[in-house]
Every structure is written in structure tokens, then in C-alpha cells.
Short mmCIF file of C-alpha atoms and ligand atoms in Angstrom, two decimals:
data_model
loop_
_atom_site.label_atom_id
_atom_site.label_comp_id
_atom_site.label_asym_id
_atom_site.label_seq_id
_atom_site.Cartn_x
_atom_site.Cartn_y
_atom_site.Cartn_z
CA MET A 1 0.07 -0.03 0.11
CA ILE A 2 0.87 3.77 -0.89
CA SER A 3 1.58 5.54 2.51
CA ALA A 4 -0.43 8.19 3.82
CA THR A 5 2.22 11.29 2.80
CA LYS A 6 2.54 9.53 -0.61
CA LYS A 7 -1.35 9.55 -0.93
CA ALA A 8 -1.39 13.34 -0.39
CA HIS A 9 1.33 14.01 -2.86
CA ILE A 10 -0.15 12.44 -6.06
CA ARG A 11 1.60 14.57 -8.83
CA PRO A 12 0.36 14.32 -12.41
CA VAL A 13 2.42 13.07 -15.07
CA HIS A 14 0.95 15.28 -17.81
CA PRO A 15 -1.71 18.47 -17.85
CA PHE A 16 -5.15 17.76 -18.21
CA PRO A 17 -8.17 20.45 -17.83
CA ALA A 18 -10.80 20.03 -15.50
CA ARG A 19 -8.71 17.39 -13.48
CA MET A 20 -10.49 15.65 -10.60
CA ALA A 21 -9.22 16.43 -6.72
CA PRO A 22 -7.49 13.75 -5.87
CA SER A 23 -9.01 14.28 -2.14
CA ILE A 24 -12.03 13.75 -3.07
CA VAL A 25 -11.59 10.31 -4.47
CA TRP A 26 -9.53 8.89 -1.14
CA ASP A 27 -12.09 10.76 0.71
CA ALA A 28 -14.65 8.35 -0.89
CA LEU A 29 -12.84 5.09 -1.19
CA PRO A 30 -13.18 2.15 0.77
CA LYS A 31 -10.63 1.85 3.15
CA THR A 32 -11.46 -1.34 4.88
CA GLY A 33 -8.58 -3.17 3.33
CA LYS A 34 -10.89 -5.29 1.21
CA SER A 35 -10.22 -4.82 -2.77
CA VAL A 36 -13.58 -3.90 -4.37
CA ASN A 37 -14.14 -3.12 -7.96
CA ILE A 38 -13.66 0.86 -8.37
CA LEU A 39 -14.85 2.35 -12.08
CA ASP A 40 -14.36 5.34 -13.29
CA PRO A 41 -16.42 5.70 -16.73
CA MET A 42 -15.22 8.95 -17.67
CA SER A 43 -11.43 8.64 -16.55
CA GLY A 44 -9.83 11.62 -18.00
CA SER A 45 -5.98 11.68 -16.76
CA GLY A 46 -6.69 8.94 -14.26
CA THR A 47 -7.03 10.34 -10.66
CA THR A 48 -9.68 7.98 -9.26
CA LEU A 49 -7.90 4.77 -11.27
CA VAL A 50 -4.51 6.03 -9.29
CA CYS A 51 -5.98 6.42 -5.61
CA ALA A 52 -8.14 3.24 -6.38
CA ARG A 53 -5.04 1.20 -7.20
CA SER A 54 -2.69 2.75 -4.46
CA LEU A 55 -5.37 1.36 -1.89
CA GLY A 56 -5.63 -1.63 -2.80
CA HIS A 57 -8.48 -1.69 -5.63
CA ARG A 58 -9.19 -2.88 -8.70
CA ALA A 59 -9.77 0.18 -10.99
CA ILE A 60 -11.20 0.20 -14.21
CA GLY A 61 -11.27 3.45 -16.36
CA CYS A 62 -12.79 4.38 -20.04
CA ASP A 63 -12.41 7.12 -21.88
CA THR A 64 -13.03 8.18 -25.78
CA ASP A 65 -10.15 10.74 -25.77
CA PRO A 66 -7.04 8.79 -26.87
CA LEU A 67 -4.89 11.22 -24.87
CA ALA A 68 -6.73 10.37 -21.87
CA LEU A 69 -6.29 6.98 -21.99
CA LEU A 70 -2.50 7.49 -22.96
CA ILE A 71 -2.30 9.65 -19.96
CA SER A 72 -3.80 7.46 -17.56
CA ARG A 73 -2.11 4.47 -18.84
CA ALA A 74 1.19 6.42 -18.50
CA TRP A 75 0.42 7.04 -14.79
CA GLY A 76 0.08 3.77 -14.02
CA VAL A 77 3.17 2.30 -15.65
CA ASP A 78 5.49 0.35 -12.92
CA ASP A 79 8.73 0.41 -14.90
CA LYS A 80 11.57 1.46 -13.22
CA PRO A 81 12.65 5.40 -13.62
CA GLU A 82 16.45 4.53 -14.40
CA THR A 83 15.06 1.89 -17.06
CA LEU A 84 12.73 4.72 -18.78
CA LYS A 85 15.20 7.53 -18.55
CA ILE A 86 17.96 4.85 -20.31
CA ARG A 87 15.37 4.35 -23.29
CA ALA A 88 14.78 7.97 -23.34
CA GLY A 89 17.98 9.32 -24.01
CA LEU A 90 18.44 6.58 -26.59
CA VAL A 91 15.39 7.70 -28.62
CA LEU A 92 16.95 11.13 -28.62
CA GLU A 93 19.92 10.66 -29.68
CA ARG A 94 18.67 7.94 -32.64
CA ALA A 95 16.27 11.16 -33.40
CA ARG A 96 19.13 13.57 -33.72
CA ILE A 97 20.68 11.29 -36.49
CA LEU A 98 17.75 10.86 -37.83
CA SER A 99 16.80 14.12 -37.98
CA LYS A 100 19.93 15.25 -40.13
CA SER A 101 18.60 13.36 -43.18
CA LEU A 102 15.01 14.53 -43.27
CA THR A 103 14.10 17.18 -45.19
CA TYR A 104 11.01 19.79 -44.18
CA GLU A 105 8.74 18.10 -46.87
CA LYS A 106 9.10 15.15 -44.97
CA SER A 107 8.90 16.07 -41.62
CA TYR A 108 5.03 15.07 -40.77
CA PRO A 109 3.49 12.06 -39.49
CA ARG A 110 3.29 8.90 -41.56
CA ASN A 111 0.84 8.42 -44.00
CA THR A 112 -0.66 12.29 -42.85
CA ASP A 113 -3.31 13.43 -45.22
CA SER A 114 -3.19 17.16 -46.63
CA GLU A 115 -5.69 18.53 -43.80
CA THR A 116 -3.59 17.03 -41.05
CA ILE A 117 -0.62 18.58 -43.00
CA ARG A 118 -2.14 21.79 -42.90
CA PHE A 119 -2.96 21.61 -39.27
CA ILE A 120 0.16 20.73 -38.42
CA ASP A 121 1.67 23.81 -40.49
CA PHE A 122 -0.65 25.98 -38.91
CA TRP A 123 0.71 25.25 -35.51
CA PHE A 124 4.65 24.15 -35.56
CA ASP A 125 7.45 26.29 -37.32
CA ARG A 126 9.22 23.70 -39.39
CA ALA A 127 12.47 23.72 -37.30
CA ASN A 128 10.49 22.28 -34.58
CA ARG A 129 8.16 20.43 -36.98
CA ARG A 130 11.26 17.98 -38.36
CA GLU A 131 12.91 17.65 -34.43
CA LEU A 132 9.20 16.35 -33.52
CA SER A 133 8.61 14.18 -36.62
CA ALA A 134 12.16 12.49 -35.89
CA ILE A 135 11.36 11.76 -31.87
CA ALA A 136 8.17 10.59 -32.88
CA THR A 137 9.43 7.87 -35.71
CA CYS A 138 11.88 6.78 -32.89
CA ILE A 139 9.21 6.47 -30.11
CA SER A 140 6.75 4.30 -32.71
CA LYS A 141 9.95 1.71 -32.97
CA VAL A 142 10.55 1.45 -29.23
CA ARG A 143 9.32 -2.59 -28.65
CA SER A 144 8.07 -2.17 -25.09
CA GLN A 145 4.65 -0.82 -24.70
CA ASN A 146 5.64 1.03 -21.24
CA GLU A 147 8.30 2.62 -22.51
CA ARG A 148 6.18 3.68 -25.94
CA THR A 149 3.57 5.08 -23.51
CA ILE A 150 5.46 6.88 -21.08
CA LEU A 151 7.66 8.32 -23.95
CA TRP A 152 4.38 9.68 -25.98
CA CYS A 153 3.45 10.92 -22.56
CA ALA A 154 6.91 13.08 -22.19
CA PHE A 155 6.55 13.99 -26.10
CA SER A 156 2.65 15.14 -25.58
CA ARG A 157 4.02 17.49 -22.40
CA MET A 158 6.39 19.51 -24.60
CA ILE A 159 3.00 20.55 -26.89
CA ILE A 160 0.10 20.53 -24.50
CA THR A 161 1.66 23.53 -22.23
CA LYS A 162 0.31 26.73 -20.59
CA THR A 163 2.80 29.52 -22.40
CA SER A 164 5.84 28.03 -23.74
CA GLY A 165 6.39 25.08 -25.35
CA VAL A 166 7.24 23.47 -28.77
CA SER A 167 4.06 24.46 -30.65
CA LEU A 168 3.43 28.00 -31.88
CA ALA A 169 0.04 27.84 -29.49
CA MET A 170 -0.45 29.55 -25.59
CA ASP A 171 -2.79 27.92 -23.53
CA VAL A 172 -3.04 24.23 -24.95
CA SER A 173 -3.22 22.99 -21.47
CA HIS A 174 -6.54 24.56 -20.92
CA SER A 175 -7.72 23.30 -24.14
CA ARG A 176 -8.13 26.88 -25.74
CA PRO A 177 -5.08 26.77 -28.04
CA HIS A 178 -4.54 30.24 -29.41
CA LYS A 179 -1.52 30.93 -32.28
CA VAL A 180 0.90 33.86 -30.25
CA TYR A 181 4.36 33.02 -31.76
CA ASP A 182 6.07 33.15 -35.20
CA VAL A 183 8.68 30.76 -33.70
CA ALA A 184 7.88 28.36 -30.87
CA PRO A 185 9.93 29.43 -27.71
CA VAL A 186 11.18 25.63 -27.20
CA LYS A 187 13.18 23.51 -29.23
CA PRO A 188 11.91 19.62 -28.87
CA PHE A 189 15.77 17.99 -28.82
CA ASP A 190 16.40 20.56 -26.02
CA ALA A 191 13.01 19.71 -23.95
CA PHE A 192 12.62 16.05 -24.25
CA LEU A 193 14.55 14.35 -21.56
CA ASN A 194 13.21 17.08 -19.04
CA ALA A 195 10.00 16.59 -19.98
CA VAL A 196 10.72 12.51 -20.01
CA SER A 197 11.75 13.17 -16.14
CA ARG A 198 8.45 15.22 -15.26
CA VAL A 199 6.80 12.66 -16.31
CA VAL A 200 8.62 9.45 -14.57
CA ASN A 201 9.59 11.27 -11.28
CA ASN A 202 5.49 11.51 -10.61
CA LEU A 203 4.79 7.58 -11.47
CA PRO A 204 3.50 6.41 -7.97
CA PHE A 205 3.90 2.83 -9.20
CA SER A 206 7.34 2.64 -10.35
CA GLY A 207 9.11 -0.05 -9.42
CA ASN A 208 5.95 -2.30 -8.65
CA VAL A 209 7.11 -2.05 -4.80
CA TYR A 210 3.55 -1.95 -3.95
CA ASN A 211 2.63 -5.38 -6.33
CA VAL A 212 -1.12 -3.94 -6.85
CA ALA A 213 -2.38 -4.79 -10.30
CA PRO A 214 -2.40 -2.07 -13.41
CA ALA A 215 -5.59 -0.57 -13.50
CA ASP A 216 -7.65 -2.08 -16.56
CA ILE A 217 -7.96 1.41 -19.11
CA ARG A 218 -10.04 1.16 -22.26
CA HIS A 219 -11.48 2.69 -24.63
CA GLY A 220 -15.00 3.04 -23.83
CA ASP A 221 -18.18 5.27 -24.01
CA ALA A 222 -19.76 6.06 -20.70
CA ARG A 223 -23.11 5.83 -22.65
CA SER A 224 -22.56 2.43 -23.58
CA LEU A 225 -19.87 0.69 -21.21
CA PRO A 226 -17.40 -2.38 -22.43
CA VAL A 227 -18.53 -3.18 -18.91
CA GLU A 228 -19.98 -6.56 -17.43
CA SER A 229 -23.42 -5.68 -16.01
CA ALA A 230 -23.46 -6.04 -11.83
CA SER A 231 -20.11 -6.16 -11.93
CA VAL A 232 -19.14 -2.93 -10.08
CA ASP A 233 -19.12 -1.74 -6.36
CA MET A 234 -18.30 1.68 -6.49
CA VAL A 235 -18.02 4.02 -9.55
CA ILE A 236 -16.16 7.60 -8.58
CA THR A 237 -16.18 10.25 -11.90
CA SER A 238 -16.30 13.62 -13.03
CA PRO A 239 -18.70 14.16 -16.23
CA PRO A 240 -17.77 17.05 -18.24
CA TYR A 241 -20.00 20.06 -17.72
CA LEU A 242 -22.28 21.16 -20.27
CA ASN A 243 -20.58 23.70 -22.77
CA ALA A 244 -17.23 23.70 -20.74
CA ILE A 245 -14.34 22.02 -22.20
CA ASP A 246 -13.88 20.74 -25.19
CA TYR A 247 -10.98 18.77 -24.67
CA LEU A 248 -9.86 17.56 -28.26
CA ARG A 249 -9.31 21.00 -29.05
CA GLY A 250 -5.98 21.21 -27.31
CA HIS A 251 -5.56 17.44 -27.52
CA LYS A 252 -5.41 16.94 -31.11
CA LEU A 253 -1.80 19.24 -31.22
CA SER A 254 -0.49 16.16 -29.80
CA LEU A 255 -2.55 13.61 -31.34
CA VAL A 256 -1.57 14.52 -34.95
CA TRP A 257 1.65 13.40 -33.98
CA MET A 258 0.73 10.11 -32.83
CA GLY A 259 -0.92 8.97 -35.99
CA HIS A 260 -4.36 10.47 -35.43
CA SER A 261 -5.70 12.52 -38.53
CA ILE A 262 -7.85 15.72 -37.75
CA SER A 263 -10.95 13.90 -39.36
CA GLU A 264 -10.79 11.28 -37.05
CA ILE A 265 -10.23 13.30 -34.17
CA ARG A 266 -13.28 14.99 -35.52
CA ALA A 267 -15.37 12.41 -35.52
CA LEU A 268 -14.28 11.60 -31.72
CA ARG A 269 -15.18 14.65 -30.98
CA SER A 270 -18.58 14.04 -32.38
CA GLY A 271 -19.31 11.22 -29.50
CA ASN A 272 -18.18 13.42 -26.48
CA ILE A 273 -20.79 14.26 -23.94
CA GLY A 274 -22.94 16.72 -24.72
CA THR A 275 -22.37 16.28 -29.01
CA GLU A 276 -24.66 14.25 -30.18
CA VAL A 277 -27.82 12.96 -29.30
CA SER A 278 -27.80 9.62 -27.77
CA LYS A 279 -31.37 8.16 -27.23
CA GLY A 280 -31.72 6.30 -24.11
CA SER A 281 -34.90 4.78 -22.77
CA THR A 282 -35.53 7.55 -20.34
CA SER A 283 -38.83 8.88 -21.09
CA ASN A 284 -39.12 12.34 -22.61
CA GLU A 285 -41.23 13.52 -19.40
CA ALA A 286 -38.03 12.87 -17.75
CA ILE A 287 -35.68 13.94 -19.66
CA HIS A 288 -38.02 17.40 -19.57
CA LYS A 289 -37.97 17.04 -15.90
CA ALA A 290 -34.28 17.12 -15.74
CA MET A 291 -33.91 19.96 -17.95
CA LYS A 292 -36.04 21.99 -15.88
CA ALA A 293 -34.19 21.43 -12.86
CA MET A 294 -30.81 22.42 -14.82
CA ALA A 295 -31.86 25.96 -16.36
CA ASP A 296 -34.40 28.12 -16.89
CA ILE A 297 -35.30 26.37 -19.85
CA GLU A 298 -37.64 29.38 -21.34
CA LEU A 299 -34.65 31.94 -21.60
CA LEU A 300 -32.77 29.72 -24.00
CA ASP A 301 -32.87 30.06 -27.86
CA LYS A 302 -33.56 27.08 -30.17
CA ARG A 303 -30.01 26.01 -30.32
CA ARG A 304 -29.15 26.42 -27.02
CA LEU A 305 -32.28 24.46 -25.88
CA GLY A 306 -30.84 21.60 -28.22
CA MET A 307 -27.32 21.54 -26.58
CA VAL A 308 -29.04 21.15 -22.98
CA LYS A 309 -31.30 18.50 -24.25
CA ARG A 310 -28.28 16.63 -25.66
CA TYR A 311 -26.43 16.74 -22.36
CA VAL A 312 -29.38 15.64 -20.53
CA TYR A 313 -29.82 13.04 -23.02
CA ASP A 314 -26.04 11.61 -23.01
CA MET A 315 -26.03 11.81 -19.16
CA SER A 316 -29.44 9.92 -18.47
CA LYS A 317 -27.73 7.50 -21.01
CA VAL A 318 -24.65 7.48 -18.27
CA MET A 319 -26.47 7.06 -15.06
CA GLU A 320 -28.14 4.19 -17.12
CA GLU A 321 -24.83 2.32 -17.88
CA CYS A 322 -23.62 3.08 -14.53
CA ALA A 323 -26.84 1.65 -12.93
CA ARG A 324 -26.43 -1.55 -15.25
CA VAL A 325 -22.68 -2.37 -14.03
CA LEU A 326 -23.14 -1.50 -10.26
CA LYS A 327 -23.81 -4.20 -8.16
CA ARG A 328 -26.62 -4.09 -5.39
CA LYS A 329 -25.99 -1.46 -2.53
CA GLY A 330 -23.65 -0.66 -4.92
CA CYS A 331 -22.33 3.19 -4.59
CA ALA A 332 -21.86 5.71 -7.04
CA VAL A 333 -19.86 9.70 -6.47
CA PHE A 334 -20.26 12.46 -9.31
CA VAL A 335 -18.64 15.41 -8.96
CA ILE A 336 -19.67 18.25 -11.08
CA GLY A 337 -19.68 21.97 -11.21
CA ASP A 338 -22.45 24.40 -12.44
CA SER A 339 -21.65 25.92 -15.96
CA SER A 340 -23.71 28.76 -17.94
CA VAL A 341 -24.80 28.70 -21.71
CA GLY A 342 -24.93 32.82 -23.26
CA ASP A 343 -25.96 33.94 -19.69
CA VAL A 344 -28.54 31.33 -18.06
CA PHE A 345 -26.95 29.52 -15.48
CA ILE A 346 -26.73 25.85 -15.62
CA LYS A 347 -27.19 23.81 -12.63
CA ASN A 348 -25.25 20.31 -14.28
CA SER A 349 -25.94 18.64 -10.47
CA GLU A 350 -29.52 19.12 -10.65
CA ALA A 351 -30.14 17.30 -13.84
CA LEU A 352 -27.70 14.14 -12.43
CA ILE A 353 -29.92 14.37 -9.58
CA ARG A 354 -33.01 13.47 -11.32
CA LEU A 355 -31.72 11.28 -13.94
CA ALA A 356 -29.85 8.93 -11.50
CA ASP A 357 -33.40 9.08 -9.74
CA ASN A 358 -34.70 7.94 -12.69
CA ASN A 359 -32.27 5.21 -12.90
CA GLY A 360 -32.60 3.42 -9.43
CA LEU A 361 -30.25 5.40 -8.06
CA SER A 362 -30.98 6.91 -4.78
CA LEU A 363 -29.41 10.33 -3.48
CA VAL A 364 -27.52 9.77 -0.47
CA SER A 365 -25.54 13.31 0.28
CA ARG A 366 -25.12 16.38 -1.57
CA ASN A 367 -22.05 18.40 -0.72
CA THR A 368 -20.55 21.19 -1.98
CA ARG A 369 -16.62 22.49 -2.01
CA PRO A 370 -14.09 25.26 -3.83
CA ILE A 371 -12.55 24.51 -7.06
CA GLU A 372 -9.10 25.21 -6.35
CA ARG A 373 -8.14 28.37 -8.92
CA LYS A 374 -5.69 26.03 -11.05
CA ARG A 375 -8.64 23.52 -11.53
CA ARG A 376 -11.25 25.80 -12.52
CA TYR A 377 -12.41 25.41 -16.67
CA LEU A 378 -12.21 28.49 -18.47
CA PRO A 379 -15.76 29.37 -19.31
CA PRO A 380 -16.57 30.17 -23.03
CA PRO A 381 -16.81 34.18 -24.30
CA GLU A 382 -20.13 34.77 -23.61
CA TYR A 383 -19.66 34.13 -19.60
CA LYS A 384 -18.02 37.63 -19.46
CA SER A 385 -21.47 38.93 -19.38
CA ALA A 386 -22.43 36.51 -15.99
CA GLY A 387 -23.32 38.62 -13.34
CA VAL A 388 -21.18 38.30 -10.09
CA LYS A 389 -23.48 35.74 -8.15
CA MET A 390 -23.13 33.65 -11.17
CA GLN A 391 -19.19 33.91 -11.43
CA GLY A 392 -19.30 33.10 -7.48
CA ARG A 393 -21.36 30.04 -8.35
CA MET A 394 -19.45 28.30 -10.77
CA ARG A 395 -16.54 28.51 -8.28
CA GLU A 396 -17.68 25.37 -6.44
CA GLU A 397 -18.02 21.81 -7.45
CA VAL A 398 -20.60 19.40 -5.69
CA ILE A 399 -20.41 15.78 -4.77
CA LEU A 400 -23.43 13.64 -5.18
CA GLU A 401 -23.26 10.09 -3.27
CA PHE A 402 -25.47 7.88 -5.09
CA ARG A 403 -26.78 4.10 -4.29
CA THR A 404 -28.50 1.16 -5.61
CA ASP A 405 -30.55 -0.46 -3.68
C1 SAM B 501 -13.92 16.29 -16.60
S1 SAM B 501 -12.95 14.79 -17.40
C2 SAM B 501 -12.48 14.14 -16.40
C3 SAM B 501 -11.25 14.51 -15.51
C4 SAM B 501 -11.00 13.08 -14.54
N1 SAM B 501 -11.93 12.39 -13.65
C5 SAM B 501 -9.51 13.29 -13.82
O1 SAM B 501 -9.25 13.57 -13.03
O2 SAM B 501 -8.41 13.49 -15.08
C6 SAM B 501 -14.33 14.73 -18.29
C7 SAM B 501 -13.93 13.47 -19.17
O3 SAM B 501 -15.07 12.73 -19.84
C8 SAM B 501 -14.21 12.33 -20.98
N2 SAM B 501 -15.71 12.11 -22.04
C9 SAM B 501 -16.76 12.87 -22.73
N3 SAM B 501 -17.18 12.23 -23.51
C10 SAM B 501 -17.02 10.85 -23.07
C11 SAM B 501 -18.13 9.37 -23.31
N4 SAM B 501 -18.91 9.51 -24.60
N5 SAM B 501 -17.45 8.47 -22.91
C12 SAM B 501 -16.36 8.42 -21.90
N6 SAM B 501 -15.42 9.48 -21.65
C13 SAM B 501 -16.28 10.80 -22.37
C14 SAM B 501 -13.80 13.22 -21.69
O4 SAM B 501 -12.47 12.80 -22.84
C15 SAM B 501 -13.10 13.70 -20.02
O5 SAM B 501 -11.81 13.16 -20.21
#
């Protein structure tokens, strides 16, 4: 087991917008010493999975975003730091040699289409393109899956930054990239080993000293989970808020180098919560009730009303799936804040309470806590028009605990 001091210092391996506070997960997890099955159906960077595993539980995570899956898998790698650093050094050495023979015309990921090339040209200067392309090629040739995962995570860390990274953008880590540089402030060959160290030094399971099985991390949609019915003891998750973060907007700057095309990422995005209508078995009346609990829907125009409806449909499907996979007397913890659509205040948590009830999950407790400044999401531009009261309420998150019968 991981010691109490170590638990208090769980450090992320990669930036992730709207990461869940580990303390919420610690408080929620069973500490009886008995290992149980913990699921996060929208696991993001993997906070639930790391905390659950470190308490000896079997952790299962699903997400649709390939970068989220990569980060959460990297966080759980238990190889020795020295081995990972040696591999990184060899990769960099080979990349330096390879780059000498790479022309700028060839400095793209393999088999890239023209749309993805235009995207890369927009966000990366050509000198950095050449270095990134050489490192990416050498990472993809590494045989060990764990080593490749760590090296890709470090590669991505050089791109997904707040200010100075290897792209021409700022604010990529908040998923709000905007182009500010003509030449990127950081060179990949200079930054790579440092990025590797920052990943490797934060690996909680390094050396597998605790002998706890790795989390089972699956590519999967929370609205149709690839998880057996009645197999999970506890769900702990923080779903996306309505209209809050388009995770893939920033993540695509890294994903294109890992072989994902822009059209493929666009298709993935349409599967994210709140972006596509997914009809569940929930009746229209229940959907309407949840929508009314969530917002003053009369104030919304047709387009925005459609967004709210899509979100509620999606979350109703998520609740239905959580209820299906939970065992009897199971528990589900949802952490969510409020958001806005235009200047209409959206109480995401109220919708979740209605939808849970509709799926046989009874509310046991509802607590609020302030969201630390660095974990707050950056709301859309129209948020400026939101009043002071509304802004204050958006600085809180709600922790909802439900139980099955
Ligand atoms: C608030 S984040 C979760 C953060 C996570 N708790 C952490 O600590 O890093 C929400 C996550 O939901 C994921 N997501 C959105 N739509 C999804 C879907 N249909 N199925 C599974 N995951 C989805 C996003 O990719 C994102 O990683």
C-alpha cells in the first residue's frame, strides 16, 4: 500500500483540464483493506484509477479521448525510472541522427493526409516539425509498450503547455490554443529529456513496490460501457459540464503526431458527452424534468435548448449504464460543477440528481466545496456577461453520492 504521505502528494504526469481533486477520491474510497472493483466511466487523466489502485482496489477506467487514455496508462506504468530514462536517452540520440536526413517536406507523421498537414503547418514551425517528426518516428519503434506510453506522454507534455511549449500556441493545456508565436520558444531536442523526467519522477507505482495490479483502462463510451452488468462496487467520476471544455481542441495538437488524423479526431469529438443526441430509454417526461431542474429553459434560444437537451440525453444514458454495471448496494460518486450557456446559469448537478433517481440510484448526500483556482475551467467568452453571483457559484463543485438498492 502507498503511505499516507505519498497519498497526499499524488502528482500528475501531464496537464489535463478540469482534473478531479485526488482528495475527493480518497475520501470516497473504501478503506476496509478489502479490494473491490472501482470504475471511472470518464476517467480522463486517471485520478480515480491511481487513487483506487494505490489503496489496493481493482480499478477500471474508460474514456473516448485517446490522449486521456495515454495519460492515465502512463500514470500507472510501474517500470523503473532509470530504465525509462535510459530508453529516452537512446531515443533522443537516434532522433538527432535521423533528423539530419529529414527534409522539411518529409517532417510529418507517416501517411498524413493534406488536412492534417495543413493543421500541423499552422501550429508548428518547420524546425520544430523536423525535430518532433524525428522523435515521433523513434518512439514508435520502441518495442516495450510501457516505455512507448511514457515516451509519448513526455512528447505530449512538450506540446500541451500553458505558455512556452514546442508549438506556436499558448494555453493549449486549458484546451484553448491560440497562436501567438512565429517561432516556437522551446526546441523539442532541448526539452525532451526534461519532459521525460517530469513524467517519470511522478510515477506513483514505479518499481511495482506495492505489488498492486495495474488499472484496466479501456477505450469506451460511458453511454454504452464495455463493462459487465452488476460487476462494479463503486463508481467515482467527474463528467464533463455542459458547454465547458472541448478536451480534444487542445489535445489534437499532440494526437496528430501519434498518427491520428484531423478527420478522425473530429469524428471522436462528436461522440463526446453533450455533442451528439444519443437516445436512451429515459422517457421524454424524465428528460424534460431534468432539463427544467437544470436551467431556466424558457430563456434559451432553440440552438441552446438543443445543447441542453443533448447533454441531458447523454447523461441519462451514462446514469443508466452506471446503474447497470453497479452491484446491489453499490455506490456512485459524481463530482460536477455548474456552468453557463449564454447568460443562463446551468445547474448540472440538479440534472444528475433527477437522472440518477430515474435510474434507481438514490441520493445519499450532496456536498459542495470550492474549486481550487488552478482546477477551474475557463468558461466560454459569453461568460463575461454572467453576473457576479453566477461567477461565484461557478467556483464551487458539487459532490453527489448515490446508492443502488
Ligand atoms: C472532467 S473530465 C474527467 C477528469 C478526470 N476525473 C481526471 O481527474 O482527470 C471528463 C472526461 O470525460 C470524457 N468523456 C467525454 N465524453 C465521453 C464519453 N462519451 N465516454 C467516455 N468519456 C467521455 C472526456 O474525454 C474527459 O476525459
